[in-house]
Amino acid sequence: WTGLLVASSAGAGGFGSPGSARPSSPSRLQLEEELKATVLQLRETVVQQKETIGSQRDAIRELTAKLSRCESGPDGWRKGLAKGKDTMGDLPRDPAHIIDQLSRTMQALKDRLESLEHQLRANVSYAALPHELREMLQRRLGDLERQLLSKVAELEDEKFLLHNETSAHRQKTETALNALLERVSELEKGNSAFKSPDEFKVSLPLRTNYLYGKIKKTLPELYALTVCLWLRSSASPGIGTPFSYAVPGQANEIVLIEWGNNPIELLINDKVAQLPLFISDGKWHHICVTWTTRDGMWEAFQDGEKLGTGENLAPWHPIKPGGVLILGQEQDTVGGRFDATQAFVGEMSQFNIWDRVLKAEDIVNIANCSTNMPGNIIPWVDNNVDVFGGATKWPVETCEERLLDL
């Protein structure tokens, strides 16, 4: 603009004195080129501002759409989080309206610049214009520049205002969502779908390689153990695998399995003991097995009665920690590679593990429902058991009802 004003002043001086000579042709061309360059620069500035507005408008529209989706969520969110009040809040201004208004203003400025350029092209030479017309042109250009700068400043102000408003709106949204997540977590931790956290059973109705349950907790290193559970299965041949525990390097660290026409077997570190248990009659049965690394001694109980005992089952081998405990499937690798022919079919409940050999009287009391004794290593609670592949959790019959089924 300084170059334009100097050139304009020089041109005005040349026409101020009637007797003065006309400026040479190169000076006129220079003025015209400078003026055109200035106009082109203004046009480029306007186009850049318009592109900036367009990109900001798209960004704001996208943000507005996301916020609208948050606000249009289930009515229960608003009722639960704000007791009828919309905690998401509303923008006090319409960002799209502001951007559209600024866009129209910038387009008007662009049109005025194009009109001015057309007028310049229609004239032979800027220097040939009358003095009054040149002054008017300079004033118009000056006004146009001031308007442009004003609109740019207004746009920056609106951008800053919108940024603050959307930041506040986003913060309200995040606060509301965090409150919702905390409430869901509280419900997951504090409530159960069952009357009591342990009054449920896992149902595995089909012989497949994808229905199973998984215990979230794992075992520590054990030198003795007792495993008890209630089972009901009428599968034939064999009930399959009620549970398996696998660790890296040993898929058969602990397994209880009845496969095909073989008897029920207890595997410890892939060593086998056959158990004199008979539970494939479609009725509920209470099963307990105990084992100690000392001489590999084991015991087998059915419905509170000791039916078998033995020794030399993986003697002096401690149970390895950090493995995966699966209900209903036999693991060929840690946590997977199940075989449908070895899958458990039926229902199970009250799967508990202790880090010691329980006394026979304790096992009898658990089996006849006179005591409730959760495992000190693995207790049977709802939030410690996940089901997969179509396996389901259901309320279990009472202990007394299971006794009547025997």
GROMACS .gro file of N, CA and C in nm, residues 204-364:
model
  483
  204LEU      N    1  -2.331  -7.544   2.971
  204LEU     CA    2  -2.258  -7.576   2.847
  204LEU      C    3  -2.337  -7.686   2.776
  205PRO      N    4  -2.439  -7.648   2.698
  205PRO     CA    5  -2.535  -7.748   2.648
  205PRO      C    6  -2.490  -7.826   2.526
  206LEU      N    7  -2.385  -7.782   2.457
  206LEU     CA    8  -2.346  -7.847   2.333
  206LEU      C    9  -2.201  -7.896   2.340
  207ARG      N   10  -2.173  -8.002   2.268
  207ARG     CA   11  -2.036  -8.053   2.262
  207ARG      C   12  -1.966  -7.986   2.144
  208THR      N   13  -1.901  -7.873   2.172
  208THR     CA   14  -1.831  -7.796   2.069
  208THR      C   15  -1.693  -7.760   2.122
  209ASN      N   16  -1.615  -7.697   2.037
  209ASN     CA   17  -1.482  -7.650   2.080
  209ASN      C   18  -1.482  -7.500   2.105
  210TYR      N   19  -1.602  -7.440   2.122
  210TYR     CA   20  -1.605  -7.295   2.144
  210TYR      C   21  -1.692  -7.252   2.262
  211LEU      N   22  -1.764  -7.342   2.326
  211LEU     CA   23  -1.837  -7.308   2.447
  211LEU      C   24  -1.748  -7.335   2.568
  212TYR      N   25  -1.726  -7.235   2.650
  212TYR     CA   26  -1.644  -7.257   2.769
  212TYR      C   27  -1.658  -7.140   2.866
  213GLY      N   28  -1.612  -7.164   2.986
  213GLY     CA   29  -1.600  -7.059   3.086
  213GLY      C   30  -1.453  -7.038   3.121
  214LYS      N   31  -1.423  -6.921   3.171
  214LYS     CA   32  -1.283  -6.890   3.207
  214LYS      C   33  -1.280  -6.824   3.344
  215ILE      N   34  -1.192  -6.873   3.430
  215ILE     CA   35  -1.173  -6.814   3.562
  215ILE      C   36  -1.075  -6.697   3.547
  216LYS      N   37  -1.115  -6.580   3.592
  216LYS     CA   38  -1.029  -6.462   3.577
  216LYS      C   39  -0.902  -6.471   3.661
  217LYS      N   40  -0.914  -6.526   3.781
  217LYS     CA   41  -0.796  -6.538   3.867
  217LYS      C   42  -0.713  -6.658   3.823
  218THR      N   43  -0.586  -6.656   3.858
  218THR     CA   44  -0.499  -6.770   3.829
  218THR      C   45  -0.446  -6.828   3.960
  219LEU      N   46  -0.375  -6.937   3.947
  219LEU     CA   47  -0.326  -7.006   4.067
  219LEU      C   48  -0.186  -6.959   4.103
  220PRO      N   49  -0.155  -6.954   4.233
  220PRO     CA   50  -0.016  -6.936   4.276
  220PRO      C   51   0.054  -7.072   4.271
  221GLU      N   52   0.178  -7.074   4.307
  221GLU     CA   53   0.248  -7.201   4.319
  221GLU      C   54   0.187  -7.279   4.435
  222LEU      N   55   0.150  -7.406   4.409
  222LEU     CA   56   0.079  -7.486   4.509
  222LEU      C   57   0.155  -7.617   4.534
  223TYR      N   58   0.156  -7.657   4.662
  223TYR     CA   59   0.214  -7.783   4.702
  223TYR      C   60   0.107  -7.882   4.749
  224ALA      N   61  -0.015  -7.833   4.755
  224ALA     CA   62  -0.131  -7.916   4.788
  224ALA      C   63  -0.254  -7.841   4.740
  225LEU      N   64  -0.362  -7.915   4.716
  225LEU     CA   65  -0.485  -7.848   4.672
  225LEU      C   66  -0.605  -7.937   4.696
  226THR      N   67  -0.720  -7.872   4.700
  226THR     CA   68  -0.850  -7.939   4.698
  226THR      C   69  -0.937  -7.866   4.599
  227VAL      N   70  -1.000  -7.940   4.508
  227VAL     CA   71  -1.093  -7.883   4.410
  227VAL      C   72  -1.228  -7.949   4.432
  228CYS      N   73  -1.333  -7.864   4.451
  228CYS     CA   74  -1.468  -7.915   4.467
  228CYS      C   75  -1.561  -7.841   4.371
  229LEU      N   76  -1.663  -7.914   4.323
  229LEU     CA   77  -1.762  -7.851   4.236
  229LEU      C   78  -1.885  -7.940   4.228
  230TRP      N   79  -1.998  -7.877   4.191
  230TRP     CA   80  -2.122  -7.949   4.161
  230TRP      C   81  -2.130  -7.967   4.010
  231LEU      N   82  -2.169  -8.089   3.966
  231LEU     CA   83  -2.180  -8.120   3.824
  231LEU      C   84  -2.313  -8.187   3.796
  232ARG      N   85  -2.366  -8.161   3.675
  232ARG     CA   86  -2.480  -8.237   3.625
  232ARG      C   87  -2.460  -8.259   3.475
  233SER      N   88  -2.448  -8.384   3.434
  233SER     CA   89  -2.426  -8.415   3.293
  233SER      C   90  -2.481  -8.552   3.260
  234SER      N   91  -2.543  -8.563   3.142
  234SER     CA   92  -2.592  -8.691   3.094
  234SER      C   93  -2.527  -8.725   2.961
  235ALA      N   94  -2.414  -8.661   2.933
  235ALA     CA   95  -2.346  -8.681   2.805
  235ALA      C   96  -2.291  -8.823   2.796
  236SER      N   97  -2.287  -8.873   2.673
  236SER     CA   98  -2.234  -9.006   2.650
  236SER      C   99  -2.171  -9.010   2.511
  237PRO      N  100  -2.055  -9.074   2.496
  237PRO     CA  101  -1.977  -9.138   2.605
  237PRO      C  102  -1.888  -9.037   2.675
  238GLY      N  103  -1.888  -9.042   2.803
  238GLY     CA  104  -1.804  -8.953   2.884
  238GLY      C  105  -1.862  -8.814   2.898
  239ILE      N  106  -1.838  -8.753   3.014
  239ILE     CA  107  -1.891  -8.618   3.037
  239ILE      C  108  -1.800  -8.511   2.977
  240GLY      N  109  -1.677  -8.548   2.938
  240GLY     CA  110  -1.584  -8.449   2.885
  240GLY      C  111  -1.491  -8.396   2.992
  241THR      N  112  -1.457  -8.267   2.983
  241THR     CA  113  -1.359  -8.205   3.073
  241THR      C  114  -1.427  -8.096   3.156
  242PRO      N  115  -1.457  -8.123   3.283
  242PRO     CA  116  -1.516  -8.017   3.367
  242PRO      C  117  -1.423  -7.896   3.382
  243PHE      N  118  -1.292  -7.921   3.399
  243PHE     CA  119  -1.199  -7.808   3.410
  243PHE      C  120  -1.059  -7.853   3.368
  244SER      N  121  -0.979  -7.752   3.327
  244SER     CA  122  -0.838  -7.778   3.295
  244SER      C  123  -0.757  -7.654   3.329
  245TYR      N  124  -0.634  -7.678   3.375
  245TYR     CA  125  -0.541  -7.571   3.410
  245TYR      C  126  -0.412  -7.594   3.333
  246ALA      N  127  -0.375  -7.496   3.249
  246ALA     CA  128  -0.256  -7.507   3.165
  246ALA      C  129  -0.159  -7.395   3.196
  247VAL      N  130  -0.029  -7.427   3.190
  247VAL     CA  131   0.076  -7.328   3.211
  247VAL      C  132   0.172  -7.338   3.093
  248PRO      N  133   0.253  -7.236   3.068
  248PRO     CA  134   0.351  -7.245   2.959
  248PRO      C  135   0.440  -7.367   2.976
  249GLY      N  136   0.447  -7.448   2.872
  249GLY     CA  137   0.529  -7.568   2.876
  249GLY      C  138   0.457  -7.692   2.923
  250GLN      N  139   0.336  -7.675   2.980
  250GLN     CA  140   0.261  -7.792   3.027
  250GLN      C  141   0.110  -7.761   3.018
  251ALA      N  142   0.047  -7.815   2.912
  251ALA     CA  143  -0.096  -7.791   2.893
  251ALA      C  144  -0.181  -7.871   2.991
  252ASN      N  145  -0.127  -7.981   3.046
  252ASN     CA  146  -0.203  -8.068   3.137
  252ASN      C  147  -0.148  -8.056   3.280
  253GLU      N  148  -0.137  -7.934   3.329
  253GLU     CA  149  -0.088  -7.915   3.466
  253GLU      C  150  -0.188  -7.969   3.566
  254ILE      N  151  -0.317  -7.937   3.550
  254ILE     CA  152  -0.425  -7.999   3.628
  254ILE      C  153  -0.544  -8.018   3.534
  255VAL      N  154  -0.594  -8.140   3.522
  255VAL     CA  155  -0.709  -8.167   3.435
  255VAL      C  156  -0.797  -8.273   3.502
  256LEU      N  157  -0.929  -8.251   3.497
  256LEU     CA  158  -1.026  -8.353   3.534
  256LEU      C  159  -1.104  -8.385   3.407
  257ILE      N  160  -1.101  -8.513   3.363
  257ILE     CA  161  -1.156  -8.547   3.233
  257ILE      C  162  -1.216  -8.688   3.234
  258GLU      N  163  -1.327  -8.703   3.163
  258GLU     CA  164  -1.383  -8.834   3.133
  258GLU      C  165  -1.406  -8.837   2.981
  259TRP      N  166  -1.322  -8.906   2.910
  259TRP     CA  167  -1.318  -8.901   2.765
  259TRP      C  168  -1.353  -9.036   2.707
  260GLY      N  169  -1.457  -9.037   2.623
  260GLY     CA  170  -1.500  -9.163   2.563
  260GLY      C  171  -1.547  -9.261   2.668
  261ASN      N  172  -1.507  -9.385   2.655
  261ASN     CA  173  -1.547  -9.489   2.750
  261ASN      C  174  -1.446  -9.507   2.864
  262ASN      N  175  -1.349  -9.417   2.874
  262ASN     CA  176  -1.251  -9.426   2.981
  262ASN      C  177  -1.311  -9.379   3.112
  263PRO      N  178  -1.258  -9.422   3.226
  263PRO     CA  179  -1.304  -9.368   3.355
  263PRO      C  180  -1.259  -9.224   3.372
  264ILE      N  181  -1.316  -9.159   3.473
  264ILE     CA  182  -1.274  -9.022   3.504
  264ILE      C  183  -1.128  -9.024   3.548
  265GLU      N  184  -1.051  -8.928   3.495
  265GLU     CA  185  -0.909  -8.922   3.525
  265GLU      C  186  -0.871  -8.786   3.582
  266LEU      N  187  -0.778  -8.786   3.676
  266LEU     CA  188  -0.717  -8.663   3.729
  266LEU      C  189  -0.574  -8.659   3.678
  267LEU      N  190  -0.539  -8.553   3.606
  267LEU     CA  191  -0.404  -8.535   3.555
  267LEU      C  192  -0.334  -8.424   3.634
  268ILE      N  193  -0.214  -8.453   3.682
  268ILE     CA  194  -0.127  -8.355   3.745
  268ILE      C  195   0.007  -8.361   3.672
  269ASN      N  196   0.046  -8.250   3.612
  269ASN     CA  197   0.172  -8.246   3.535
  269ASN      C  198   0.176  -8.359   3.431
  270ASP      N  199   0.059  -8.384   3.370
  270ASP     CA  200   0.042  -8.485   3.264
  270ASP      C  201   0.056  -8.628   3.317
  271LYS      N  202   0.062  -8.647   3.449
  271LYS     CA  203   0.058  -8.781   3.508
  271LYS      C  204  -0.088  -8.812   3.543
  272VAL      N  205  -0.128  -8.940   3.536
  272VAL     CA  206  -0.269  -8.977   3.538
  272VAL      C  207  -0.302  -9.066   3.658
  273ALA      N  208  -0.417  -9.035   3.721
  273ALA     CA  209  -0.477  -9.124   3.821
  273ALA      C  210  -0.624  -9.143   3.784
  274GLN      N  211  -0.668  -9.269   3.778
  274GLN     CA  212  -0.808  -9.298   3.746
  274GLN      C  213  -0.891  -9.292   3.873
  275LEU      N  214  -1.006  -9.221   3.865
  275LEU     CA  215  -1.090  -9.198   3.983
  275LEU      C  216  -1.217  -9.282   3.973
  276PRO      N  217  -1.257  -9.345   4.081
  276PRO     CA  218  -1.378  -9.431   4.081
  276PRO      C  219  -1.505  -9.347   4.100
  277LEU      N  220  -1.529  -9.254   4.009
  277LEU     CA  221  -1.646  -9.166   4.018
  277LEU      C  222  -1.740  -9.199   3.903
  278PHE      N  223  -1.873  -9.187   3.928
  278PHE     CA  224  -1.974  -9.218   3.828
  278PHE      C  225  -2.082  -9.109   3.834
  279ILE      N  226  -2.078  -9.018   3.737
  279ILE     CA  227  -2.161  -8.898   3.749
  279ILE      C  228  -2.236  -8.864   3.620
  280SER      N  229  -2.242  -8.956   3.523
  280SER     CA  230  -2.307  -8.924   3.396
  280SER      C  231  -2.451  -8.977   3.391
  281ASP      N  232  -2.526  -8.953   3.498
  281ASP     CA  233  -2.664  -9.001   3.504
  281ASP      C  234  -2.766  -8.888   3.493
  282GLY      N  235  -2.720  -8.766   3.458
  282GLY     CA  236  -2.812  -8.654   3.444
  282GLY      C  237  -2.855  -8.592   3.574
  283LYS      N  238  -2.794  -8.630   3.686
  283LYS     CA  239  -2.830  -8.573   3.816
  283LYS      C  240  -2.715  -8.487   3.870
  284TRP      N  241  -2.750  -8.400   3.966
  284TRP     CA  242  -2.647  -8.321   4.032
  284TRP      C  243  -2.561  -8.411   4.121
  285HIS      N  244  -2.430  -8.390   4.115
  285HIS     CA  245  -2.337  -8.460   4.203
  285HIS      C  246  -2.232  -8.362   4.253
  286HIS      N  247  -2.192  -8.382   4.379
  286HIS     CA  248  -2.085  -8.301   4.436
  286HIS      C  249  -1.955  -8.381   4.429
  287ILE      N  250  -1.854  -8.322   4.364
  287ILE     CA  251  -1.727  -8.390   4.341
  287ILE      C  252  -1.615  -8.310   4.409
  288CYS      N  253  -1.526  -8.381   4.479
  288CYS     CA  254  -1.405  -8.320   4.536
  288CYS      C  255  -1.286  -8.410   4.507
  289VAL      N  256  -1.174  -8.347   4.470
  289VAL     CA  257  -1.048  -8.421   4.460
  289VAL      C  258  -0.943  -8.343   4.539
  290THR      N  259  -0.860  -8.419   4.611
  290THR     CA  260  -0.750  -8.357   4.687
  290THR      C  261  -0.619  -8.416   4.637
  291TRP      N  262  -0.512  -8.339   4.654
  291TRP     CA  263  -0.379  -8.385   4.610
  291TRP      C  264  -0.273  -8.309   4.688
  292THR      N  265  -0.163  -8.377   4.716
  292THR     CA  266  -0.048  -8.313   4.779
  292THR      C  267   0.078  -8.361   4.710
  293THR      N  268   0.173  -8.268   4.697
  293THR     CA  269   0.298  -8.305   4.630
  293THR      C  270   0.378  -8.409   4.710
  294ARG      N  271   0.349  -8.418   4.838
  294ARG     CA  272   0.419  -8.516   4.920
  294ARG      C  273   0.372  -8.656   4.882
  295ASP      N  274   0.458  -8.732   4.818
  295ASP     CA  275   0.430  -8.868   4.769
  295ASP      C  276   0.320  -8.871   4.664
  296GLY      N  277   0.274  -8.754   4.617
  296GLY     CA  278   0.170  -8.751   4.515
  296GLY      C  279   0.040  -8.815   4.559
  297MET      N  280   0.002  -8.798   4.686
  297MET     CA  281  -0.117  -8.862   4.740
  297MET      C  282  -0.243  -8.788   4.694
  298TRP      N  283  -0.348  -8.866   4.660
  298TRP     CA  284  -0.474  -8.806   4.614
  298TRP      C  285  -0.594  -8.878   4.676
  299GLU      N  286  -0.708  -8.806   4.678
  299GLU     CA  287  -0.834  -8.863   4.726
  299GLU      C  288  -0.945  -8.817   4.633
  300ALA      N  289  -1.050  -8.898   4.620
  300ALA     CA  290  -1.164  -8.864   4.537
  300ALA      C  291  -1.292  -8.883   4.616
  301PHE      N  292  -1.378  -8.780   4.619
  301PHE     CA  293  -1.504  -8.782   4.694
  301PHE      C  294  -1.619  -8.758   4.596
  302GLN      N  295  -1.728  -8.833   4.616
  302GLN     CA  296  -1.851  -8.808   4.540
  302GLN      C  297  -1.967  -8.800   4.638
  303ASP      N  298  -2.035  -8.686   4.636
  303ASP     CA  299  -2.149  -8.659   4.725
  303ASP      C  300  -2.112  -8.680   4.871
  304GLY      N  301  -1.990  -8.634   4.906
  304GLY     CA  302  -1.944  -8.639   5.045
  304GLY      C  303  -1.879  -8.769   5.086
  305GLU      N  304  -1.882  -8.870   5.002
  305GLU     CA  305  -1.826  -9.002   5.037
  305GLU      C  306  -1.693  -9.021   4.964
  306LYS      N  307  -1.592  -9.065   5.042
  306LYS     CA  308  -1.462  -9.094   4.982
  306LYS      C  309  -1.472  -9.229   4.909
  307LEU      N  310  -1.451  -9.222   4.775
  307LEU     CA  311  -1.462  -9.343   4.695
  307LEU      C  312  -1.326  -9.398   4.651
  308GLY      N  313  -1.221  -9.318   4.662
  308GLY     CA  314  -1.092  -9.368   4.619
  308GLY      C  315  -0.978  -9.285   4.673
  309THR      N  316  -0.860  -9.346   4.681
  309THR     CA  317  -0.739  -9.277   4.725
  309THR      C  318  -0.620  -9.346   4.659
  310GLY      N  319  -0.509  -9.273   4.651
  310GLY     CA  320  -0.391  -9.331   4.589
  310GLY      C  321  -0.271  -9.240   4.612
  311GLU      N  322  -0.160  -9.279   4.552
  311GLU     CA  323  -0.038  -9.200   4.568
  311GLU      C  324   0.044  -9.209   4.441
  312ASN      N  325   0.161  -9.144   4.446
  312ASN     CA  326   0.255  -9.142   4.333
  312ASN      C  327   0.197  -9.073   4.210
  313LEU      N  328   0.112  -8.972   4.234
  313LEU     CA  329   0.061  -8.889   4.124
  313LEU      C  330   0.144  -8.760   4.121
  314ALA      N  331   0.239  -8.754   4.030
  314ALA     CA  332   0.329  -8.639   4.017
  314ALA      C  333   0.388  -8.600   4.152
  315PRO      N  334   0.455  -8.695   4.222
  315PRO     CA  335   0.509  -8.662   4.355
  315PRO      C  336   0.619  -8.556   4.347
  316TRP      N  337   0.619  -8.471   4.447
  316TRP     CA  338   0.719  -8.365   4.464
  316TRP      C  339   0.720  -8.264   4.348
  317HIS      N  340   0.610  -8.257   4.280
  317HIS     CA  341   0.596  -8.157   4.173
  317HIS      C  342   0.505  -8.044   4.222
  318PRO      N  343   0.556  -7.924   4.239
  318PRO     CA  344   0.467  -7.812   4.276
  318PRO      C  345   0.386  -7.765   4.155
  319ILE      N  346   0.261  -7.730   4.179
  319ILE     CA  347   0.176  -7.675   4.073
  319ILE      C  348   0.233  -7.539   4.033
  320LYS      N  349   0.253  -7.521   3.903
  320LYS     CA  350   0.314  -7.396   3.855
  320LYS      C  351   0.213  -7.281   3.856
  321PRO      N  352   0.259  -7.160   3.884
  321PRO     CA  353   0.167  -7.046   3.891
  321PRO      C  354   0.147  -6.980   3.754
  322GLY      N  355   0.052  -6.888   3.750
  322GLY     CA  356   0.036  -6.799   3.635
  322GLY      C  357  -0.025  -6.860   3.512
  323GLY      N  358  -0.097  -6.973   3.526
  323GLY     CA  359  -0.158  -7.037   3.410
  323GLY      C  360  -0.299  -6.989   3.384
  324VAL      N  361  -0.370  -7.063   3.297
  324VAL     CA  362  -0.507  -7.030   3.259
  324VAL      C  363  -0.598  -7.144   3.302
  325LEU      N  364  -0.708  -7.108   3.370
  325LEU     CA  365  -0.804  -7.204   3.423
  325LEU      C  366  -0.932  -7.197   3.342
  326ILE      N  367  -0.965  -7.305   3.271
  326ILE     CA  368  -1.079  -7.310   3.180
  326ILE      C  369  -1.183  -7.409   3.232
  327LEU      N  370  -1.310  -7.370   3.223
  327LEU     CA  371  -1.421  -7.459   3.258
  327LEU      C  372  -1.482  -7.515   3.130
  328GLY      N  373  -1.492  -7.647   3.121
  328GLY     CA  374  -1.564  -7.710   3.011
  328GLY      C  375  -1.481  -7.751   2.891
  329GLN      N  376  -1.352  -7.722   2.888
  329GLN     CA  377  -1.269  -7.759   2.774
  329GLN      C  378  -1.132  -7.805   2.823
  330GLU      N  379  -1.071  -7.894   2.744
  330GLU     CA  380  -0.935  -7.939   2.770
  330GLU      C  381  -0.840  -7.860   2.680
  331GLN      N  382  -0.736  -7.802   2.738
  331GLN     CA  383  -0.645  -7.714   2.665
  331GLN      C  384  -0.527  -7.794   2.609
  332ASP      N  385  -0.503  -7.776   2.479
  332ASP     CA  386  -0.381  -7.831   2.420
  332ASP      C  387  -0.270  -7.726   2.415
  333THR      N  388  -0.307  -7.600   2.419
  333THR     CA  389  -0.213  -7.490   2.442
  333THR      C  390  -0.273  -7.402   2.548
  334VAL      N  391  -0.195  -7.315   2.606
  334VAL     CA  392  -0.243  -7.231   2.716
  334VAL      C  393  -0.358  -7.143   2.667
  335GLY      N  394  -0.479  -7.169   2.717
  335GLY     CA  395  -0.595  -7.088   2.685
  335GLY      C  396  -0.663  -7.122   2.554
  336GLY      N  397  -0.626  -7.232   2.487
  336GLY     CA  398  -0.689  -7.258   2.358
  336GLY      C  399  -0.663  -7.396   2.302
  337ARG      N  400  -0.689  -7.406   2.170
  337ARG     CA  401  -0.681  -7.529   2.091
  337ARG      C  402  -0.762  -7.640   2.157
  338PHE      N  403  -0.894  -7.613   2.167
  338PHE     CA  404  -0.985  -7.707   2.230
  338PHE      C  405  -1.026  -7.816   2.131
  339ASP      N  406  -1.065  -7.930   2.186
  339ASP     CA  407  -1.111  -8.044   2.107
  339ASP      C  408  -1.256  -8.071   2.147
  340ALA      N  409  -1.348  -8.065   2.049
  340ALA     CA  410  -1.490  -8.081   2.079
  340ALA      C  411  -1.519  -8.217   2.143
  341THR      N  412  -1.445  -8.321   2.108
  341THR     CA  413  -1.471  -8.453   2.164
  341THR      C  414  -1.438  -8.461   2.312
  342GLN      N  415  -1.360  -8.363   2.364
  342GLN     CA  416  -1.323  -8.361   2.505
  342GLN      C  417  -1.398  -8.252   2.583
  343ALA      N  418  -1.496  -8.189   2.520
  343ALA     CA  419  -1.568  -8.080   2.585
  343ALA      C  420  -1.669  -8.134   2.686
  344PHE      N  421  -1.689  -8.062   2.794
  344PHE     CA  422  -1.790  -8.096   2.894
  344PHE      C  423  -1.927  -8.053   2.843
  345VAL      N  424  -2.026  -8.139   2.865
  345VAL     CA  425  -2.164  -8.108   2.828
  345VAL      C  426  -2.249  -8.119   2.954
  346GLY      N  427  -2.312  -8.009   2.993
  346GLY     CA  428  -2.394  -8.010   3.113
  346GLY      C  429  -2.389  -7.878   3.186
  347GLU      N  430  -2.402  -7.886   3.319
  347GLU     CA  431  -2.403  -7.766   3.404
  347GLU      C  432  -2.306  -7.788   3.519
  348MET      N  433  -2.249  -7.677   3.567
  348MET     CA  434  -2.161  -7.684   3.683
  348MET      C  435  -2.179  -7.561   3.769
  349SER      N  436  -2.147  -7.576   3.899
  349SER     CA  437  -2.160  -7.465   3.992
  349SER      C  438  -2.067  -7.490   4.111
  350GLN      N  439  -2.047  -7.386   4.189
  350GLN     CA  440  -1.969  -7.395   4.314
  350GLN      C  441  -1.830  -7.457   4.292
  351PHE      N  442  -1.762  -7.408   4.187
  351PHE     CA  443  -1.625  -7.452   4.160
  351PHE      C  444  -1.531  -7.372   4.251
  352ASN      N  445  -1.468  -7.440   4.349
  352ASN     CA  446  -1.381  -7.376   4.447
  352ASN      C  447  -1.249  -7.451   4.457
  353ILE      N  448  -1.141  -7.376   4.482
  353ILE     CA  449  -1.008  -7.436   4.499
  353ILE      C  450  -0.945  -7.382   4.628
  354TRP      N  451  -0.889  -7.474   4.706
  354TRP     CA  452  -0.815  -7.439   4.827
  354TRP      C  453  -0.668  -7.479   4.810
  355ASP      N  454  -0.580  -7.414   4.883
  355ASP     CA  455  -0.437  -7.445   4.874
  355ASP      C  456  -0.393  -7.547   4.979
  356ARG      N  457  -0.485  -7.634   5.018
  356ARG     CA  458  -0.455  -7.737   5.118
  356ARG      C  459  -0.549  -7.855   5.096
  357VAL      N  460  -0.520  -7.964   5.162
  357VAL     CA  461  -0.608  -8.081   5.159
  357VAL      C  462  -0.715  -8.062   5.265
  358LEU      N  463  -0.839  -8.050   5.220
  358LEU     CA  464  -0.948  -8.034   5.316
  358LEU      C  465  -0.971  -8.164   5.394
  359LYS      N  466  -1.016  -8.148   5.516
  359LYS     CA  467  -1.052  -8.264   5.596
  359LYS      C  468  -1.177  -8.329   5.538
  360ALA      N  469  -1.189  -8.460   5.561
  360ALA     CA  470  -1.305  -8.533   5.509
  360ALA      C  471  -1.435  -8.476   5.564
  361GLU      N  472  -1.434  -8.435   5.691
  361GLU     CA  473  -1.557  -8.382   5.752
  361GLU      C  474  -1.597  -8.249   5.689
  362ASP      N  475  -1.498  -8.167   5.647
  362ASP     CA  476  -1.531  -8.042   5.579
  362ASP      C  477  -1.597  -8.071   5.444
  363ILE      N  478  -1.544  -8.170   5.374
  363ILE     CA  479  -1.601  -8.206   5.244
  363ILE      C  480  -1.743  -8.259   5.260
  364VAL      N  481  -1.766  -8.339   5.363
  364VAL     CA  482  -1.901  -8.389   5.390
  364VAL      C  483  -1.997  -8.274   5.418
   0.00000   0.00000   0.00000
